XYZ file of C-alpha atoms in Angstrom:
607
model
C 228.312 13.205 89.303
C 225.783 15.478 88.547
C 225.041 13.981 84.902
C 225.515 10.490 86.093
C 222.432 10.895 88.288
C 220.475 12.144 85.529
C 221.048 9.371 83.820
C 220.198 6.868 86.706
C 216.929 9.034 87.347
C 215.929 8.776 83.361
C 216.720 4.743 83.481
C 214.437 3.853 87.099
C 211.898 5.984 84.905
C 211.830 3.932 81.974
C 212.285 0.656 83.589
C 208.654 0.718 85.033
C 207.652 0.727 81.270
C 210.260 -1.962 80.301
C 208.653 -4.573 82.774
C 205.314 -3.349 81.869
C 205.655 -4.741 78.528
C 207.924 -7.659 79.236
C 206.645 -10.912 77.818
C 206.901 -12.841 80.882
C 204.801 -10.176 82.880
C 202.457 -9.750 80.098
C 202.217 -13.822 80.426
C 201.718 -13.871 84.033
C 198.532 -11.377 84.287
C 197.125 -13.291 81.578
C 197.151 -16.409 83.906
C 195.984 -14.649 86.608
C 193.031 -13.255 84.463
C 189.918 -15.468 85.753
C 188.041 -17.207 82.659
C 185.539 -15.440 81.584
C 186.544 -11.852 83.024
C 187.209 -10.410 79.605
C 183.955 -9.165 79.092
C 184.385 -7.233 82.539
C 188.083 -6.017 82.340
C 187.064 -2.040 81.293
C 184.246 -1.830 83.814
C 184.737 0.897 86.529
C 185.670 -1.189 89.264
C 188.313 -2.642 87.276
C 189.824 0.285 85.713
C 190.019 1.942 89.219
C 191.709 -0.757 90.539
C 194.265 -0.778 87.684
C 195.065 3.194 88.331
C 195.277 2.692 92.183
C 197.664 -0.021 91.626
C 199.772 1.676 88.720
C 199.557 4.815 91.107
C 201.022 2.798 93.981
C 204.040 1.714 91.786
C 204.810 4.880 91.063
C 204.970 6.183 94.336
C 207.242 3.295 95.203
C 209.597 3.826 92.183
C 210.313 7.360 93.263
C 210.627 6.324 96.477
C 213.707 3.906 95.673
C 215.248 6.680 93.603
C 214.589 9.113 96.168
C 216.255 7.207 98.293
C 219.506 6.564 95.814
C 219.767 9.598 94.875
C 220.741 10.908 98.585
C 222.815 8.128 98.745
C 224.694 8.846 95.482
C 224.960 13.053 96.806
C 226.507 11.481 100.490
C 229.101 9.613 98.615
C 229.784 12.388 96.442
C 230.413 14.820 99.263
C 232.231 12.395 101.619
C 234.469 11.895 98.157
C 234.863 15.916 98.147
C 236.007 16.199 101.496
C 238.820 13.321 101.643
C 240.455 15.278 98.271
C 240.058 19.059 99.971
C 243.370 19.002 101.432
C 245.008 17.740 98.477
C 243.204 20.333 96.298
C 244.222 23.060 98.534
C 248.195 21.990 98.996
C 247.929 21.494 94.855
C 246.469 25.507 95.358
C 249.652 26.306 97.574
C 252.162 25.297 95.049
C 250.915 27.064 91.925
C 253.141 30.293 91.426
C 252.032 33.425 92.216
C 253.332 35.789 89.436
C 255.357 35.187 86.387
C 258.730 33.406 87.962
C 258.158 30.526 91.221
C 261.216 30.305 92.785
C 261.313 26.956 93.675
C 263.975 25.623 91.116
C 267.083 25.146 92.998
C 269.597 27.915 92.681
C 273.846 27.468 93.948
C 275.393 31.146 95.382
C 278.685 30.925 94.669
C 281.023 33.119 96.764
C 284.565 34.063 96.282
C 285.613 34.417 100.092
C 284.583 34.029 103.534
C 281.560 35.166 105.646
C 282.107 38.165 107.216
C 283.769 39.749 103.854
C 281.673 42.738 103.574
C 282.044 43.326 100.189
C 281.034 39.694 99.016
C 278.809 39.467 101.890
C 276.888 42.647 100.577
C 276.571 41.253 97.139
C 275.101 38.538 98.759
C 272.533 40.291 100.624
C 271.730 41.878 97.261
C 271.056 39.080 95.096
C 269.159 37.105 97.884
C 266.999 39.880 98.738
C 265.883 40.455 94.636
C 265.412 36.834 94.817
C 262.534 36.943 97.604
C 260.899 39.309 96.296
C 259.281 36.295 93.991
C 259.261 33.926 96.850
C 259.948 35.621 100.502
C 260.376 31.600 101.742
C 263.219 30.883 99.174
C 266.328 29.593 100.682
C 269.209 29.798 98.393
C 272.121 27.145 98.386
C 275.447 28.570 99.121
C 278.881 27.725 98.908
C 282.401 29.425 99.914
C 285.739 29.086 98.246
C 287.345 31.035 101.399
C 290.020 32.546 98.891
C 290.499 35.453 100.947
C 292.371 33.684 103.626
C 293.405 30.666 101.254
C 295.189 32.851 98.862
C 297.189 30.148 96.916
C 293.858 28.008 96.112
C 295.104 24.537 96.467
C 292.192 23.777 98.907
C 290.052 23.544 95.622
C 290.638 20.197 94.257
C 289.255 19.164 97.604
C 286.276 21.610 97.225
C 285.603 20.349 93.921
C 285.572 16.804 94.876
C 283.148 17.636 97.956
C 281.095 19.439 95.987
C 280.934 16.515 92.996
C 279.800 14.031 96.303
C 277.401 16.812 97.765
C 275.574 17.422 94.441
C 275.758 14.743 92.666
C 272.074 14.058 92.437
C 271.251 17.730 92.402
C 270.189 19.962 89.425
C 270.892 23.606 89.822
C 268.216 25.751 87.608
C 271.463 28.466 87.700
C 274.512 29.296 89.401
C 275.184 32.794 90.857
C 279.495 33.800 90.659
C 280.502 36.135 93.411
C 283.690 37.774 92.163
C 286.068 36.369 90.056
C 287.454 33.551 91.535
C 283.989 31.667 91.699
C 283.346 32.482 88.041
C 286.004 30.967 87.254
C 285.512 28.133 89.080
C 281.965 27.700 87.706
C 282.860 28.221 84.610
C 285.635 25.788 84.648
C 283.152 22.622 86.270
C 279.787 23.965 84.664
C 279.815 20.913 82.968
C 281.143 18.198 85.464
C 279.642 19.603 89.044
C 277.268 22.048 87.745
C 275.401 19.776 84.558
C 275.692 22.963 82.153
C 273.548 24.961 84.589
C 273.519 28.515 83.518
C 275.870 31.187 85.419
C 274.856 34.594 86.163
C 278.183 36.477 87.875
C 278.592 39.703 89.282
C 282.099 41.312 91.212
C 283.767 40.943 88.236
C 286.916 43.056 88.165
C 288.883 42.944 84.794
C 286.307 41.498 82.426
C 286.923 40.836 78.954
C 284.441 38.985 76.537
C 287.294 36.592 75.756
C 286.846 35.509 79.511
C 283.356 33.645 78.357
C 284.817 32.185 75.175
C 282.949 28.649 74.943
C 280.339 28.961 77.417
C 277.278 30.515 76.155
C 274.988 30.176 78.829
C 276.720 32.963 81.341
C 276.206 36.471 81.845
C 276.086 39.120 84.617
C 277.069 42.273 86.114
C 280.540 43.723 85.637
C 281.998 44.850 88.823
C 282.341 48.821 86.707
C 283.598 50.802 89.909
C 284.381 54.272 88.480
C 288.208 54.788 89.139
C 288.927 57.792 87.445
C 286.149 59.812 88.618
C 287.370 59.105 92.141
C 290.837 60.564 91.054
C 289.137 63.423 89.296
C 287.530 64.267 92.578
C 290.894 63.602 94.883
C 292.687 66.437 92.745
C 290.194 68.604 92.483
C 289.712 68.770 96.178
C 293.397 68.205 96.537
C 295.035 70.505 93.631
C 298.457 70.202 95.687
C 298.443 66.754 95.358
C 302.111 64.939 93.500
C 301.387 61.233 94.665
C 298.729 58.571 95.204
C 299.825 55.551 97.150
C 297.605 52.399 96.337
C 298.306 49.903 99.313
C 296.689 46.329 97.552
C 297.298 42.675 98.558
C 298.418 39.962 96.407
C 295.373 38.160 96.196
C 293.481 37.748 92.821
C 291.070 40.491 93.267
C 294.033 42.619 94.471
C 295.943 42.555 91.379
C 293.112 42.738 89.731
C 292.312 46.194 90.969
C 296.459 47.552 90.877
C 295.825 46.595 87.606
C 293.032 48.453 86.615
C 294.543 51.891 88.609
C 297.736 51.128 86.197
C 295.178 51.693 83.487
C 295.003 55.165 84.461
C 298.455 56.087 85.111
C 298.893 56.883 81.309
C 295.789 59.423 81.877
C 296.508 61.183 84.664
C 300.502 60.639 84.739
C 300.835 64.156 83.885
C 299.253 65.507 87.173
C 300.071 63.234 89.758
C 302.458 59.998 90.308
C 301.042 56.839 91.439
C 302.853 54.763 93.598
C 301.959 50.948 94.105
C 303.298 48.884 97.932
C 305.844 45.752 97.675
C 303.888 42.595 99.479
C 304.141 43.741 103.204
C 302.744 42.112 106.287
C 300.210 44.893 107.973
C 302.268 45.910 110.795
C 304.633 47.276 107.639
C 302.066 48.626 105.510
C 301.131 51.089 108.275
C 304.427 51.804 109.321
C 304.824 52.730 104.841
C 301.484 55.083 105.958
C 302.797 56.590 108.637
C 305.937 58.243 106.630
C 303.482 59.450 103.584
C 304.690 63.504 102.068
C 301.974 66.156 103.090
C 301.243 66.474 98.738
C 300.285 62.758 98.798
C 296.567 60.770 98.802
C 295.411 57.481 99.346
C 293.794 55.358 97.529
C 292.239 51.918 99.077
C 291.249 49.259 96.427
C 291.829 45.860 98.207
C 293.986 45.129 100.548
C 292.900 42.137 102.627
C 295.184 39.812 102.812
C 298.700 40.787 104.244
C 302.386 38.679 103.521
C 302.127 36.701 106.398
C 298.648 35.668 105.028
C 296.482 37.070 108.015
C 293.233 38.600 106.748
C 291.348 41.583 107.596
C 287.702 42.688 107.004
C 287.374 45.744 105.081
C 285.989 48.111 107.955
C 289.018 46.645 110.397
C 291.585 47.643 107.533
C 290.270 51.234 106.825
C 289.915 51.848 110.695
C 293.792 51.002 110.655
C 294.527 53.201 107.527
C 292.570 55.990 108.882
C 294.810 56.032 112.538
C 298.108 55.960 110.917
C 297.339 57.813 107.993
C 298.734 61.641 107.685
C 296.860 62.587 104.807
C 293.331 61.782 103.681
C 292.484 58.740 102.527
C 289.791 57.634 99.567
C 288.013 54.702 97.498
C 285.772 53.629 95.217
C 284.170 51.085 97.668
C 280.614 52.161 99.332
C 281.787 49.460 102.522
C 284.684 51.840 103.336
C 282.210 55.030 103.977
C 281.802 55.707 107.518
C 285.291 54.240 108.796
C 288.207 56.553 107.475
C 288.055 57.385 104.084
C 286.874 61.325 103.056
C 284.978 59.346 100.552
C 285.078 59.018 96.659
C 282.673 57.963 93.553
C 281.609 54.749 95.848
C 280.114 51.701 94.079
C 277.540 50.046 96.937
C 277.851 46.269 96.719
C 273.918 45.697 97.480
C 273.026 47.709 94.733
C 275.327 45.755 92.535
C 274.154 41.901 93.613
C 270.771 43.282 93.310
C 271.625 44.287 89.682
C 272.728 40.334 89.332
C 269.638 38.832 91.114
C 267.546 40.889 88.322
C 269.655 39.040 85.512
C 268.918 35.779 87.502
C 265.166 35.906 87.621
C 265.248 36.480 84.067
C 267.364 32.992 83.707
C 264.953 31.245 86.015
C 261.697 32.635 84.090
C 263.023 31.444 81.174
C 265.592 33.687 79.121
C 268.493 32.367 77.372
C 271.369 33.487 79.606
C 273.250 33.323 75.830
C 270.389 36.239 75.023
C 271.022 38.622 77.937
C 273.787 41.197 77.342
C 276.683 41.544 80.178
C 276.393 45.080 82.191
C 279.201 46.757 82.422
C 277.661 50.489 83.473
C 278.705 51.639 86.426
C 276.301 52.435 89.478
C 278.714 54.677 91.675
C 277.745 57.660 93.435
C 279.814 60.210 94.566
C 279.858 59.832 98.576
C 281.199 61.578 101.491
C 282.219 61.579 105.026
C 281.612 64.607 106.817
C 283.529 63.759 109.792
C 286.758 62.890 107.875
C 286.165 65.905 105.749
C 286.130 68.197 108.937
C 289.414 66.702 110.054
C 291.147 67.765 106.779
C 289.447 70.997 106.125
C 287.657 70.038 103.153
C 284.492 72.215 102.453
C 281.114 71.242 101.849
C 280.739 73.651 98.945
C 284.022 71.901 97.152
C 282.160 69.095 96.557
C 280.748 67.539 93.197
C 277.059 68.530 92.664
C 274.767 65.705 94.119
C 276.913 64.139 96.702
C 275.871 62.009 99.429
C 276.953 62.997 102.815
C 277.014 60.898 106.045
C 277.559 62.006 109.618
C 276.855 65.612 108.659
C 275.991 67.905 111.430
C 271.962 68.337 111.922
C 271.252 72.115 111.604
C 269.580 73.619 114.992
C 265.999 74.272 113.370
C 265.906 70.093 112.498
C 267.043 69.334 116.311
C 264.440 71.831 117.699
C 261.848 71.639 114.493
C 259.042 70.922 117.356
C 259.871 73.290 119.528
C 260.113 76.408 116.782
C 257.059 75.533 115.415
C 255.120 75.471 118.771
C 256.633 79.006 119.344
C 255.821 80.168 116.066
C 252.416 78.594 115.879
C 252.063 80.465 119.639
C 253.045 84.067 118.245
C 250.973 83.639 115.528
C 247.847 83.406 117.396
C 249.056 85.888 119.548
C 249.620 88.214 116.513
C 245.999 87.587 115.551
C 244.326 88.434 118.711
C 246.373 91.806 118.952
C 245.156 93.032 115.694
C 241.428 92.139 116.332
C 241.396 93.963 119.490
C 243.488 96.962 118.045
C 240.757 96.586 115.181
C 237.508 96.556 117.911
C 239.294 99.728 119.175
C 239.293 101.331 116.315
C 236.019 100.247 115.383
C 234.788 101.776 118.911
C 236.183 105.206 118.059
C 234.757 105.402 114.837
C 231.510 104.720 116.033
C 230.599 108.286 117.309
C 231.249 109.787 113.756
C 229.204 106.688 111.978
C 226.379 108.225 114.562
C 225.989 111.764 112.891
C 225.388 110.069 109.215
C 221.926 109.401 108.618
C 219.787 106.605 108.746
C 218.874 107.448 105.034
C 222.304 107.649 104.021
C 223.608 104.003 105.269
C 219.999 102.661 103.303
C 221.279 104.345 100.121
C 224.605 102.691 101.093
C 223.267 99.232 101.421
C 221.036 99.811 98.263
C 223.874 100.355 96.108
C 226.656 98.341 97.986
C 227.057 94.598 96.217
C 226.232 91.702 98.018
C 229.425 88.773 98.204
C 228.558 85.475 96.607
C 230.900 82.417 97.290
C 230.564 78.642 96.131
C 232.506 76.211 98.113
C 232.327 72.369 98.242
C 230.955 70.049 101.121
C 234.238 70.409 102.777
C 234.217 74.029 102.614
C 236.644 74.680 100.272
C 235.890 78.016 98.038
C 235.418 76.962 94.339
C 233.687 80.629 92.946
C 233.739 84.178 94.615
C 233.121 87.347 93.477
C 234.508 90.569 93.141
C 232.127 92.198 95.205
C 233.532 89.533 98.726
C 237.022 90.181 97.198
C 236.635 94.223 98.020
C 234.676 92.898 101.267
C 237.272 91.016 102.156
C 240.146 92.097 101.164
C 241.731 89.305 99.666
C 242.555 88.428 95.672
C 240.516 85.791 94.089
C 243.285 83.566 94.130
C 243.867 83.709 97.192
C 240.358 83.096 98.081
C 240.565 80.395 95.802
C 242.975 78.516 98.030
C 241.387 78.943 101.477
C 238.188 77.305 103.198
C 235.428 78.783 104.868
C 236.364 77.978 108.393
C 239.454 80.067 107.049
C 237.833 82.913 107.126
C 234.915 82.420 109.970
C 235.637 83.804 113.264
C 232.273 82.637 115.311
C 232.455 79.155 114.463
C 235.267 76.612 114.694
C 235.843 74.254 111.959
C 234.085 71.466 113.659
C 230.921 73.979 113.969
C 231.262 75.062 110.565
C 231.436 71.161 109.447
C 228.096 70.344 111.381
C 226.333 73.648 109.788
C 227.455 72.257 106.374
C 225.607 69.167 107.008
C 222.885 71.218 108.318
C 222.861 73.275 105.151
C 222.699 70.281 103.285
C 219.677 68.187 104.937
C 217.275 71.530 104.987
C 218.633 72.591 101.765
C 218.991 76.118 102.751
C 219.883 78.113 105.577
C 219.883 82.055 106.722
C 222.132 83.262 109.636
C 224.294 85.837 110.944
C 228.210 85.828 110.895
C 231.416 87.281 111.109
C 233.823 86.678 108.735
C 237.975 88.296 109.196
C 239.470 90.337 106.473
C 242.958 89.922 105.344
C 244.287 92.447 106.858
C 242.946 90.996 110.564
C 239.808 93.151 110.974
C 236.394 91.880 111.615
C 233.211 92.222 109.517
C 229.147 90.979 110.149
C 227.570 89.828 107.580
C 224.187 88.524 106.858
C 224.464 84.883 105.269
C 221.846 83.062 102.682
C 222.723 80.048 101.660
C 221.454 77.204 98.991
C 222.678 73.768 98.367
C 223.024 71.897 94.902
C 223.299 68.536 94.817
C 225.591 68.492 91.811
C 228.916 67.942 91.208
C 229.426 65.841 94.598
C 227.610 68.387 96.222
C 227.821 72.161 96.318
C 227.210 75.160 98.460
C 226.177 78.659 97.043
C 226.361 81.114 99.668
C 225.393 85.051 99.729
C 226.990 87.076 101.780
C 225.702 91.249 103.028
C 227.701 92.829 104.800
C 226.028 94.138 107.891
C 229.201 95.360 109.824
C 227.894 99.469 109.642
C 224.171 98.795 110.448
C 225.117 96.651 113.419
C 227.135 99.347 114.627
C 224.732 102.167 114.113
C 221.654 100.108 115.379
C 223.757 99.875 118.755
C 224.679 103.473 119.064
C 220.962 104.404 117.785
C 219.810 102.672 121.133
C 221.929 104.167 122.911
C 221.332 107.398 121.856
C 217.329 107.285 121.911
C 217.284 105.761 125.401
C 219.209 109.051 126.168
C 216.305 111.008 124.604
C 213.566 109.566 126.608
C 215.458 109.675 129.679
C 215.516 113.335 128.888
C 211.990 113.867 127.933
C 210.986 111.909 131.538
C 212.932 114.457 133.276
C 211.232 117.403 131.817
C 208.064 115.484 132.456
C 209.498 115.185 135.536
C 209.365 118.338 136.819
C 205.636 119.017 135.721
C 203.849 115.329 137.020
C 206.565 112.812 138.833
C 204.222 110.357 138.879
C 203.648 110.464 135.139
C 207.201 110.780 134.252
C 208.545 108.080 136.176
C 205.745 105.824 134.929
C 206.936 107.113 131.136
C 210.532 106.416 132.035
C 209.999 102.782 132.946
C 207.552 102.254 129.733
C 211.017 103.566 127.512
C 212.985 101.108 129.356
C 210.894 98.474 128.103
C 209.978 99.061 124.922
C 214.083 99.691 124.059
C 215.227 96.101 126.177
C 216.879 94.324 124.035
C-alpha cells in the first residue's frame, strides 16, 4: 500500500508537466495570446502573473493528493481491521513446539471402564499426550473383553466402527493390551486406512506377532516375574508352594503362561500350582484351605466361570480376607488392598512410556524406525500394613523399596512442636551463659583494678586489631587471625556465619539498615559488642570502609575494647572514692570549703 502511494504521489507530480506541454494546451494559450502581445510577454507584470498562477496550481495539485492520499491510508486501515480476526485465529492455530496435536488419534482399549489396569494405561498415554496440547481430546473405543470373554461381539464392533469412521483418518492408533492389538492389527487396513499402531500391555510378545505390518511398535507389557519370586522366598525361605489363581480370559493365560516360564527356574525351590476355571465363590473357598509353607501369587484373575467380572482392587480385597498366608504381585494397582507387595510394574508409568512412542509417530517418525521396548519399569513395592500382619521386617527388605502406609515416626507428627521447644531452650541456653559470663566478668573486675593504666596501654599497643570483609548482606568473605583469637572461632567457621551472627546490640534488621548506612556515607565508626563462641561477650571499637567492587563490599576493623571499658568504669569508681575522701579531711578543717569541693568532684566525674 505503502509503495502504491508512492507511485500515485510521483504520477499527480508529473502530470502537471504532462499537460503543460500538451499540444492542445500549448494551442489554446496561443489563441488566447492577444495580437501583438509578443513583444510584452517577458515584461514584469507578465512574468509575475505567470508565477502567481503556476504557484496557484501547485497548491491545488497537492491539495487533491493531499486529499487522496488520506483517503487511500482510511481504506487501508478499514481493510486491516476487517482481516484482524482472521489473522489472529490463523495465529491460534499455528503449533506451539515441535508436534500440534491436532491430527486425530483412536485409543484403543482392551476392556471396560473401570478396569484399573487398562484404565491406568489410559490415564498414562492421555496425560503424555497433553502435554503438547492440554485441549486434546483423544478418540476412544472399548472392546469390553473383560466381561465378553468369548469375543463374538466383535464382528458387530467392527462393522460399527467401519460406519462410525468411515470418513475419518486416524494420524495413529494407540493398542491397549493384547486383544486391541490384535484387533488393530488385523483391520489396520480396512477400518483403520494403514494408520500407524503404537501398543502397549502387551503380555507374551514375540516379533513374529508384527510379521507384515511395518508401521507398529510400542511398549512391551515387561512386568518382572521372577524378581517378585526372588523376593517371596527370600522373605519366605519356608516356602514349598505358590498358588497362581488366573482366569481364562486372554490376558489370563497369557500371564499362567509366562509364570510356567519360570517353573523350570525355580522348580527346584518351590512348586507352583496353577487353579482349574472356578466361579469366585470357589476360588476363595481353594484360598481358604492353602498349607502354612505356601504364597500367593495374583496375575489376573478377573473374570470368574460363571463369567461375572471383578475390578482388580474388589478381587485382591477378597483374596486378602480369605487368604491364610500372604499374598503378592507384580501389579502396582494391587498395592494398598491385600498384597505384602512385590517388584510392581505401575500401569501410568507404562502408557506414559507408549504416549512418548506416539508423539514421535505424530511428529513424524517412521513407526517401522522406532524399536519395540521391552525393559521393564518395576519397582520393588511394599505394604506396610500387610507386612505387619505377617511379621515381615522392614530390614528384610530389598535395598530401595517403596513403602506405603508405613507408620510416621513421632518427631515427623510433632516436627513443629520439637522444634519450638528446641528453638526455646536454645535461647534459653544463650541467655544463661551471658549472664554466668557478666558474673564472671564482675568478679574479675577488682583484680583488672590493681594492673596499671600503663600496663593495659602496652597491652593495647601490642594486641592486633580484627579485620573482617563481609558482603552487603553481611555475610563474612575475609577475617583474620587476629578476630579468630578475639573471637574464638576457626576461620571456617567464621567463613560460614554473618555479622548479625555474631552482633549482640543490634538485631539483624538494625544491622541491615547500618549496612546501608555504611554504604551511602562510605564509612562509619561506632561502638559494639560482638559474642564469642564460647557465649561470652566482648566491646569492641568498629571502623569501617565500603568498596564498591565486586557487588559491593564491606571492610571492617575491629579493637577490642572489652578491658578498657571495664577498667574506665572501676577507675571512676574508685577516684570518686578518693575525692570523697579528700572532702572529708577537708572537712574537718573548713566545712564550707569541703562540701563546696565535694560537689565540684561530683561534677566533673558525671558521666
Amino acid at each position: 500500500m505503502k509503495s502504491f502511494t508512492m507511485l500515485f504521489m510521483v504520477h499527480m507530480q508529473f502530470e502537471p508537466q504532462k499537460r503543460a506541454h500538451s499540444p492542445l494546451l500549448v494551442g489554446a494559450k496561443r489563441r488566447s495570446r492577444p495580437i501583438g502581445a509578443a513583444e510584452s510577454f517577458n515584461s514584469p507584470e507578465k512574468r509575475h502573473l505567470i508565477d502567481h498562477q503556476n504557484q496557484s496550481l501547485k497548491l491545488s495539485i497537492l491539495g487533491k493528493i493531499y486529499t487522496m492520499k488520506k483517503f487511500l491510508l482510511l481504506c487501508f486501515s478499514f481493510i486491516v481491521a476487517l482481516n484482524a480476526p482472521l489473522l489472529h485465529a490463523a495465529e491460534m492455530v499455528k503449533p506451539s513446539g515441535r508436534v500440534a496435536i491436532l491430527q486425530e488419534v483412536l485409543i484403543l482399549n482392551s476392556y471396560h471402564p473401570g478396569y484399573a489396569w487398562s484404565d491406568d494405561e489410559q490415564a498414562g498415554i492421555i496425560d503424555t499426550l497433553r502435554t503438547k496440547n492440554k485441549n486434546w481430546v483423544p478418540v476412544i473405543e472399548y472392546l469390553y473383553l473383560k466381561r465378553l470373554p468369548e469375543g463374538r461381539h466383535l464382528a458387530e464392533l467392527k462393522q460399527l466402527f467401519s460406519f462410525k469412521y468411515q470418513n475419518k483418518k486416524f494420524s495413529a492408533v494407540i493398542a491397549i493390551d493384547d486383544p486391541a492389538l490384535e484387533f488393530a492389527i488385523d483391520n489396520q487396513e480396512k477400518l483403520f486406512g494403514n494408520a500407524p499402531i503404537v501398543f502397549c500391555g502387551i503380555n507374551n510378545y514375540t516379533s513374529s506377532l508384527l510379521k507384515g505390518h511395518s508401521e507398529v511398535t510400542g511398549v512391551v507389557e515387561a512386568i518382572d516375574i521372577a524378581g517378585t519370586i526372588e523376593s517371596m522366598l527370600r522373605l519366605h525361605p519356608a516356602t514349598q508352594e505358590i498358588f497362581n489363581p488366573n482366569d481364562y480370559t486372554v490376558s489370563g493365560l497369557a500371564m499362567r503362561k509366562k509364570l510356567e516360564a519360570m517353573v523350570p527356574r525355580f522348580g527346584a525351590k518351590v512348586r507352583f500350582r496353577f487353579n482349574d476355571p472356578l466361579t469366585m465363590e470357589e476360588l476363595l473357598e481353594e484360598m481358604k484351605r492353602l498349607p502354612k509353607n505356601s504364597l500367593v501369587l495374583e496375575t489376573a484373575f478377573i473374570t470368574d466361570k460363571s463369567g461375572r467380572t471383578f475390578d482388580t482392587a474388589e478381587t485382591t480385597k477378597l483374596f486378602y480376607e480369605h487368604s491364610p498366608v500372604p499374598i503378592y504381585s507384580t501389579y502396582e494397582q494391587r498395592l494398598g488392598f491385600g498384597i505384602v507387595g512385590g517388584k510392581l510394574l505401575s500401569a501410568r508409568i507404562h502408557g506414559a512410556s507408549a504416549g512418548r512412542i506416539a508423539l514421535r509417530v505424530l511428529a513424524g517418525e517412521k513407526a517401522s524406525a522406532i524399536p519395540v521396548a521391552s525393559e521393564s519399569d518395576s519397582q520393588f513395592m511394599f505394604d506396610y500394613k500387610v507386612m505387619n500382619r505377617f511379621g515381615i521386617p522392614l530390614s528384610a527388605l530389598p535395598e530401595h523399596s517403596t513403602v506405603i502406609n508405613q507408620p510416621v515416626s513421632f518427631y515427623a507428627t510433632h516436627r513443629m512442636v520439637i522444634q519450638t521447644a528446641s528453638g526455646i531452650i536454645v535461647v534459653m541456653t544463650i541467655m544463661i551463659s551471658m549472664l554466668i559470663v557478666i558474673i564472671a566478668q564482675r568478679r574479675r573486675s577488682t583484680i583488672l583494678l590493681l594492673a596499671s593504666e600503663e600496663r593495659h596501654r602496652d597491652i593495647l599497643q601490642k594486641a592486633m586489631d580484627g579485620i573482617l570483609m563481609m558482603d552487603m548482606q553481611g555475610r563474612l568473605l575475609e577475617v583474620n587471625e587476629a578476630y579468630c583469637r578475639m573471637s574464638g572461632y576457626s576461620r571456617q567457621e567464621l567463613l560460614s556465619t554473618r555479622i548479625s551472627d555474631l552482633e549482640v546490640v543490634e538485631t539483624e534488621d538494625n544491622t541491615a539498615d547500618h549496612i546501608q548506612k555504611i554504604v551511602a556515607q562510605g564509612r562509619d565508626s561506632f561502638s559494639t559488642r560482638h559474642r564469642r563462641k564460647d557465649g561470652s561477650i566482648f566491646d569492641i571499637e568498629v571502623s569501617t570502609q565500603y568498596r564498591p567492587e565486586n557487588g559491593g563490599q564491606i571492610v571492617v576493623f575491629l579493637h577490642n575494647i572489652t578491658n578498657r571499658k571495664i577498667a574506665e568504669k572501676n577507675l571512676q569508681k574508685s577516684l570518686l572514692s578518693a575525692v570523697r575522701a579528700i572532702a572529708s579531711i577537708v572537712e574537718l578543717k573548713d566545712p564550707y570549703t569541703a562540701g563546696h569541693q565535694r560537689r565540684v568532684s561530683a561534677l566533673s566525674l558525671a558521666p
